[in-house]
């Protein structure tokens, strides 16, 4: 009998080799190869020598697409609207969902609330935690004060051994199980440490094998590493049905939930949450919140952004300040650093606004991330306004707050972006009209001229230090 076959997989790129290697031939990273055992049939095959062709397997029946049954898989409502919407209408029975996010963002809180709601709706649920004791979990759940939520009725299992967890899932047969987190469970058969790529992959695939047949929906919680990738990263993305990403910063109020992959719905959806003392609260009127909080001082502008298929108004702020550093600082929060570099270059070259050797800071208020070219114009207007020390204003008397969107092109032109009509509608809804966009203003220079006028200088710009 041959030894159980093992392979070595790169934790960075998932490339695999039969032997351990110091440097991964796939991506060139050092010390990333991890041992894992090749499961079931392959082990037998490698023990019995190589198989040829189909190896004697029997052919299966194929079906024409029009004959395929399209009865929709039943959905389990988590009772958190934003989560259900991002999932495409609720959790699909038997599906595997990966929820990623950095530590402290609220993954345990969110999944705990979802299980509480499901329990209240009469569903069988199970919360498996490899991170916290049952006591700690109870303390957290006691704080979740949603009236409809049966947070304390949720059965918990504080366990890190994969075998025990699998046996418990088989015995309990819950409708929904949360594994918090996939990186803390440990398969005894593998030598790798918990959280290593081999372990994470093993844990996820064995849980799936146990959960799929009984129609149990699995929510795998996964920590995101500093680089922003899910630890044990790519290896889980292809295995699971949905990848949800919980973003934001721990110190900030707002968090967004996005679908990066969804086999049962669109990946364009996003939900906004606020962390309160009683858990996470869905922010249904995020635009209203951000607009009313906007400062309207020099360096501030409202961006009509898109969060998935929903328009969202957010405040973009900039600060331009003299620097002794070479090169000067370019600090961004919520936008792409390279987009800032591009916008600064175009501002200097085509719009007569040079920031020279000054430090430039750009921040999207509330910890929201806007990863779209439509944010360019807002960054440009905020920086120009900050550099001149003049608040932006529109309308006859230059006193109306400015909302904008649009991509900035390299030749100084403004380029159209998707969903212009929905952005305009949202801005109008909150009294922000006219909106500066590529439709009315063809160039960045024209956009600046329309809202950055000396006579628009208001009392607001004088009381900056008040
Ligand atoms: P947690 O859900 O444990 O984050 P994760 O599982 O993603 O690591 O909690 C996130 C933070 O939120 C934690 O620092 C405590 C805080 N928090 C509240 O402010 N209010 C609450 O009701 C709860 C449960 C947590
Ligand atoms: Mg947690």
XYZ file of C-alpha atoms and ligand atoms in Angstrom:
492
model
C 0.000 0.000 0.000
C 1.419 3.317 -1.022
C 1.562 6.310 1.337
C -1.378 8.694 1.292
C -0.522 11.158 -1.465
C 0.167 14.737 -0.460
C 0.738 17.778 -2.574
C 2.225 21.151 -1.762
C 0.147 24.200 -2.549
C 1.247 27.814 -2.640
C -0.571 29.962 -0.101
C -0.230 32.932 -2.399
C -1.294 31.687 -5.829
C -2.600 28.142 -5.148
C -0.075 26.632 -7.565
C 0.619 23.019 -6.574
C 3.697 20.791 -6.813
C 4.257 17.170 -5.786
C 7.320 18.176 -3.731
C 7.933 20.961 -1.265
C 9.831 23.894 -2.705
C 11.304 26.971 -1.053
C 10.202 29.223 -3.890
C 6.867 28.815 -5.629
C 7.395 28.248 -9.372
C 3.936 29.764 -9.964
C 4.368 33.219 -8.468
C 7.974 33.348 -7.314
C 7.109 33.915 -3.633
C 9.308 32.323 -0.996
C 8.167 29.954 1.791
C 4.570 29.802 0.690
C 4.285 26.081 -0.206
C 2.083 24.173 2.230
C 1.493 20.443 2.419
C -2.009 19.063 2.000
C -3.331 15.608 1.353
C -5.062 14.812 -1.924
C -8.436 13.440 -0.901
C -10.314 10.203 -1.691
C -10.192 8.753 -5.183
C -6.905 10.357 -6.177
C -5.172 8.729 -3.216
C -6.556 5.350 -4.267
C -5.605 6.009 -7.857
C -2.069 6.986 -7.033
C -1.803 3.900 -4.808
C -3.009 1.585 -7.595
C -1.041 3.216 -10.387
C -2.233 5.742 -12.992
C -5.698 5.332 -14.473
C -6.245 5.622 -18.192
C -9.191 7.431 -19.847
C -12.381 7.394 -17.794
C -11.029 4.608 -15.618
C -14.188 2.542 -16.174
C -16.587 5.171 -14.811
C -20.154 4.989 -16.105
C -21.554 7.701 -18.391
C -24.192 10.032 -16.957
C -27.371 11.303 -18.637
C -27.217 14.816 -20.064
C -30.147 17.238 -20.174
C -31.168 19.868 -22.693
C -31.267 23.303 -21.036
C -34.955 23.783 -21.834
C -35.749 20.592 -19.908
C -33.863 21.702 -16.822
C -36.060 22.308 -13.796
C -35.887 25.993 -12.903
C -37.933 25.959 -9.726
C -36.081 28.496 -7.656
C -34.093 27.154 -4.746
C -35.802 28.188 -1.505
C -34.295 31.247 0.175
C -33.848 31.723 3.876
C -34.367 35.321 4.958
C -31.749 36.494 7.419
C -34.095 39.270 8.485
C -31.382 41.831 7.766
C -32.610 43.529 4.596
C -29.225 44.700 3.433
C -27.764 41.195 3.785
C -30.685 39.552 2.016
C -30.490 42.048 -0.816
C -26.742 41.610 -1.279
C -27.242 37.828 -1.310
C -29.840 38.247 -4.069
C -32.938 37.610 -1.934
C -31.710 35.610 1.055
C -29.525 32.599 1.778
C -29.982 29.720 -0.661
C -30.473 26.373 1.080
C -27.381 24.201 0.783
C -25.185 27.082 -0.380
C -21.743 28.005 0.862
C -21.136 31.699 1.549
C -17.805 33.226 2.488
C -17.986 36.431 4.529
C -14.645 38.222 4.572
C -13.527 41.281 6.472
C -10.780 42.613 8.688
C -10.812 41.870 12.425
C -13.228 43.975 14.443
C -15.326 45.037 11.475
C -18.422 43.213 12.780
C -18.505 39.791 11.094
C -19.384 37.956 14.307
C -21.989 40.582 15.137
C -23.583 40.403 11.683
C -23.705 36.608 11.529
C -24.919 36.447 15.142
C -27.780 38.809 14.314
C -28.666 36.821 11.206
C -28.807 33.579 13.210
C -30.888 35.283 15.900
C -33.422 36.380 13.284
C -33.478 32.959 11.661
C -33.996 31.296 15.050
C -36.847 33.711 15.745
C -38.398 32.637 12.442
C -38.334 29.019 13.612
C -35.251 27.886 11.698
C -32.702 25.450 13.075
C -29.395 27.268 13.381
C -25.927 26.600 14.766
C -23.112 29.004 15.574
C -19.675 27.397 15.604
C -16.918 29.539 17.042
C -13.267 28.661 17.055
C -12.341 32.107 18.325
C -14.459 32.858 21.340
C -15.813 30.918 24.306
C -19.549 30.337 24.641
C -19.458 32.877 27.464
C -17.953 35.594 25.283
C -20.490 34.864 22.557
C -23.360 35.155 25.033
C -22.060 38.507 26.235
C -21.998 39.809 22.684
C -25.412 38.427 21.852
C -26.881 40.039 24.968
C -26.006 43.390 23.430
C -27.902 42.671 20.210
C -31.095 44.373 21.151
C -33.195 43.928 18.022
C -36.671 43.200 19.371
C -37.473 40.546 16.772
C -34.107 38.843 17.199
C -33.861 35.677 19.299
C -30.136 36.209 19.803
C -29.969 34.157 22.984
C -31.832 31.190 21.462
C -28.943 30.476 19.107
C -27.185 27.178 19.917
C -23.415 27.611 20.033
C -20.478 25.271 19.779
C -17.082 26.606 20.822
C -14.767 24.164 19.081
C -11.717 24.155 16.817
C -11.540 20.483 15.874
C -12.989 19.969 12.399
C -14.057 16.364 13.073
C -16.126 17.388 16.091
C -17.689 20.271 14.191
C -18.645 18.011 11.263
C -20.143 15.375 13.568
C -22.154 18.067 15.350
C -23.477 19.487 12.070
C -24.495 15.970 11.020
C -26.251 15.366 14.331
C -27.995 18.762 14.501
C -28.818 19.132 10.784
C -29.342 22.893 11.068
C -30.850 24.995 8.281
C -28.037 27.479 8.647
C -24.625 27.102 10.261
C -22.060 29.840 10.834
C -18.390 28.890 11.060
C -16.534 31.729 12.828
C -13.909 31.570 11.497
C -12.751 29.169 8.812
C -9.163 29.998 9.780
C -9.509 28.735 13.343
C -10.763 25.220 12.584
C -8.227 22.448 12.402
C -8.274 19.151 10.510
C -6.261 16.658 12.576
C -5.192 14.761 9.425
C -3.095 17.645 8.141
C 0.145 18.832 9.663
C -0.326 22.481 8.681
C -1.275 25.055 11.294
C -4.893 26.318 11.479
C -5.365 29.072 8.931
C -2.780 27.687 6.506
C -3.980 27.287 2.953
C -4.142 23.489 3.212
C -6.181 23.628 6.395
C -8.542 26.319 5.180
C -9.252 24.462 1.963
C -9.729 21.165 3.780
C -12.050 22.736 6.360
C -14.206 24.436 3.724
C -14.522 21.446 1.419
C -15.300 18.942 4.203
C -17.940 21.245 5.674
C -19.453 21.588 2.219
C -19.545 17.792 1.795
C -21.459 17.458 5.054
C -23.750 20.453 4.571
C -24.805 20.133 0.896
C -26.709 16.813 1.171
C -28.807 18.025 4.110
C -29.509 21.401 2.504
C -27.687 23.259 5.262
C -26.607 26.737 4.238
C -23.111 27.524 5.479
C -21.749 30.973 6.273
C -17.982 30.796 6.502
C -16.421 33.768 8.230
C -12.922 34.551 6.966
C -10.382 37.079 8.126
C -8.790 39.321 5.605
C -5.041 39.762 5.753
C -3.307 43.144 5.756
C -2.930 43.046 1.994
C -6.691 42.797 1.698
C -6.798 39.206 0.471
C -8.740 36.509 2.268
C -6.189 34.389 4.068
C -6.007 31.029 2.396
C -7.282 33.251 -0.341
C -7.992 32.295 -3.918
C -8.407 28.682 -2.822
C -11.830 29.333 -1.299
C -13.203 31.729 -3.858
C -13.823 29.085 -6.485
C -15.242 26.634 -3.976
C -17.947 28.820 -2.466
C -21.164 30.071 -4.072
C -20.914 33.622 -2.772
C -18.107 35.814 -1.542
C -19.269 38.702 0.593
C -16.869 41.393 1.682
C -17.482 43.480 4.779
C -15.537 46.729 4.463
C -14.902 49.865 6.416
C -12.693 50.816 9.282
C -13.097 49.730 12.847
C -12.840 53.271 14.176
C -15.464 54.573 11.787
C -19.199 54.382 11.935
C -20.127 53.068 8.531
C -19.472 49.678 6.999
C -20.405 48.357 3.596
C -21.248 44.821 2.599
C -20.587 43.856 -1.010
C -20.909 40.687 -3.045
C -17.673 39.965 -4.936
C -19.050 36.727 -6.321
C -22.624 35.463 -6.325
C -23.876 32.359 -8.094
C -27.467 33.223 -7.126
C -27.660 36.922 -7.775
C -25.978 40.084 -8.904
C -22.573 41.198 -7.683
C -23.611 44.820 -8.016
C -25.365 45.068 -4.704
C -24.014 46.708 -1.601
C -25.463 47.400 1.814
C -24.503 50.123 4.290
C -24.406 49.528 8.056
C -23.629 51.534 11.127
C -22.098 49.985 14.266
C -24.055 51.015 17.342
C -24.028 49.826 20.923
C -26.898 47.453 20.114
C -25.150 45.871 17.128
C -25.170 46.718 13.445
C -27.963 48.887 12.135
C -28.872 49.078 8.472
C -28.497 52.576 7.091
C -31.421 52.940 4.730
C -31.073 56.687 4.253
C -27.296 56.836 3.873
C -27.453 59.671 1.309
C -29.546 61.863 3.605
C -27.107 61.222 6.414
C -23.987 62.076 4.421
C -25.499 65.150 2.769
C -26.715 66.644 6.033
C -23.299 66.047 7.594
C -21.366 67.596 4.687
C -19.392 70.648 5.856
C -19.620 72.738 2.669
C -16.330 74.384 3.582
C -13.323 74.790 1.261
C -12.184 71.304 0.255
C -15.616 69.675 0.580
C -17.880 68.419 -2.194
C -20.713 65.906 -2.495
C -20.148 62.995 -4.851
C -23.098 61.216 -6.437
C -21.589 57.738 -6.321
C -22.974 54.288 -7.087
C -22.939 51.594 -4.429
C -23.759 48.617 -6.566
C -27.067 49.371 -8.242
C -27.947 52.041 -5.694
C -26.975 55.687 -5.921
C -25.301 57.048 -2.804
C -24.357 60.621 -2.004
C -21.104 60.883 -0.060
C -18.920 63.789 0.988
C -15.390 63.920 -0.408
C -12.943 66.137 1.478
C -9.475 67.336 0.542
C -6.745 69.218 2.328
C -3.756 70.819 0.598
C -1.035 71.900 2.979
C 2.598 73.027 2.637
C 5.113 70.270 3.144
C 8.779 69.915 3.920
C 8.803 66.333 2.743
C 10.295 65.216 -0.537
C 8.306 63.724 -2.136
C 5.253 65.335 -0.510
C 2.551 63.175 1.024
C -0.396 61.863 -0.966
C -2.736 60.340 1.588
C -6.074 58.834 0.545
C -8.941 57.236 2.399
C -11.751 55.607 0.455
C -10.378 56.232 -3.040
C -7.601 54.730 -5.121
C -4.216 56.402 -4.614
C -3.369 56.144 -8.311
C -6.575 57.954 -9.256
C -5.476 60.852 -7.029
C -2.112 60.985 -8.818
C -3.920 61.093 -12.172
C -6.380 63.756 -11.057
C -3.575 65.942 -9.643
C -1.645 65.669 -12.893
C -4.664 66.664 -14.988
C -5.529 69.516 -12.604
C -2.037 70.915 -12.992
C -1.704 70.415 -16.725
C -5.185 71.226 -18.013
C -7.008 73.213 -15.350
C -4.397 75.552 -13.979
C -4.533 74.168 -10.443
C -1.059 73.064 -9.382
C -0.493 71.641 -5.937
C 3.265 71.690 -6.441
C 5.157 70.279 -3.507
C 2.246 70.516 -1.052
C 0.882 67.538 0.854
C -2.507 66.386 -0.426
C -4.987 64.456 1.708
C -8.272 63.103 0.332
C -10.904 61.442 2.463
C -14.327 59.977 1.738
C -16.316 60.758 4.869
C -17.756 57.955 6.964
C -15.292 55.272 5.935
C -17.090 54.576 2.652
C -14.992 53.337 -0.291
C -15.721 54.620 -3.760
C -13.843 52.490 -6.236
C -15.120 53.966 -9.454
C -13.890 56.462 -12.026
C -17.025 58.545 -11.375
C -15.288 59.793 -8.223
C -12.530 61.603 -10.175
C -14.407 64.855 -10.595
C -15.241 65.032 -6.886
C -11.580 64.520 -6.006
C -10.558 67.214 -8.497
C -13.127 69.750 -7.238
C -12.318 69.052 -3.588
C -8.572 69.460 -4.174
C -9.017 72.644 -6.233
C -11.344 74.107 -3.616
C -8.895 73.224 -0.840
C -5.954 74.635 -2.760
C -7.716 77.960 -3.385
C -9.269 78.079 0.082
C -12.635 78.795 -1.511
C -15.795 76.848 -0.789
C -17.593 75.423 -3.830
C -20.977 76.797 -4.681
C -23.451 76.547 -7.524
C -26.651 78.269 -8.584
C -27.295 81.950 -9.323
C -25.716 83.306 -6.172
C -23.114 80.551 -5.869
C -24.576 79.561 -2.536
C -26.000 76.160 -3.392
C -24.023 73.091 -2.299
C -22.286 71.261 -5.111
C -22.877 67.667 -6.083
C -20.892 66.081 -8.894
C -19.753 62.934 -10.644
C -17.682 62.122 -13.704
C -14.463 60.564 -14.860
C -11.494 62.832 -15.556
C -9.714 62.051 -18.829
C -6.020 62.580 -19.451
C -6.617 65.455 -21.835
C -8.656 67.357 -19.286
C -12.049 66.247 -20.604
C -14.858 64.910 -18.456
C -16.049 61.450 -19.421
C -19.463 59.909 -19.004
C -19.909 57.241 -16.356
C -22.565 54.576 -15.844
C -25.990 55.323 -14.306
C -25.848 59.090 -14.834
C -29.656 59.338 -14.618
C -29.845 57.560 -11.270
C -27.099 59.718 -9.809
C -28.853 62.894 -10.966
C -32.146 61.700 -9.554
C -30.587 60.979 -6.152
C -28.908 64.378 -6.038
C -32.165 66.109 -6.971
C -33.984 64.184 -4.277
C -31.745 65.849 -1.708
C -31.981 69.328 -3.163
C -28.584 69.207 -4.809
C -29.192 70.701 -8.220
C -27.694 71.606 -10.617
C -25.234 68.715 -10.577
C -21.801 69.141 -12.128
C -21.392 66.244 -14.547
C -19.924 65.431 -17.965
C -23.337 66.135 -19.543
C -23.289 69.901 -18.953
C -19.562 70.508 -18.587
C -17.252 68.976 -21.168
C -13.958 69.775 -19.453
C -12.496 69.851 -15.970
C -11.592 73.501 -16.473
C -15.228 74.358 -17.258
C -16.406 72.393 -14.244
C -14.056 74.353 -11.991
C -15.157 77.662 -13.468
C -18.787 76.856 -12.815
C -18.396 76.178 -9.103
C -15.156 77.758 -7.955
C -15.834 81.451 -8.159
C -14.259 84.082 -5.983
C -17.715 85.572 -5.331
C -18.778 82.172 -3.993
C -16.557 82.802 -1.024
C -18.898 82.603 1.900
C -18.866 83.128 5.612
C -18.322 79.361 5.710
C -14.790 79.689 4.397
C -13.842 82.230 7.051
C -14.890 80.221 10.074
C -12.775 77.176 9.211
C -11.012 77.478 12.524
C -14.109 78.220 14.572
P -17.128 41.731 15.962
O -18.457 41.385 15.382
O -16.622 40.821 17.016
O -16.058 41.835 14.777
P -15.346 40.657 13.931
O -16.040 39.385 14.201
O -15.462 41.097 12.502
O -13.916 40.618 14.354
O -17.226 43.192 16.601
C -16.746 44.336 16.013
C -16.604 45.484 16.966
O -17.848 46.105 17.181
C -16.076 45.135 18.326
O -14.875 45.870 18.527
C -17.097 45.603 19.314
C -18.035 46.461 18.524
N -19.466 46.247 18.867
C -20.276 47.361 19.075
O -19.855 48.501 19.009
N -21.592 47.151 19.384
C -22.148 45.898 19.472
O -23.358 45.761 19.742
C -21.290 44.767 19.261
C -21.823 43.382 19.363
C -19.954 44.994 18.947
Mg -15.315 37.705 15.230
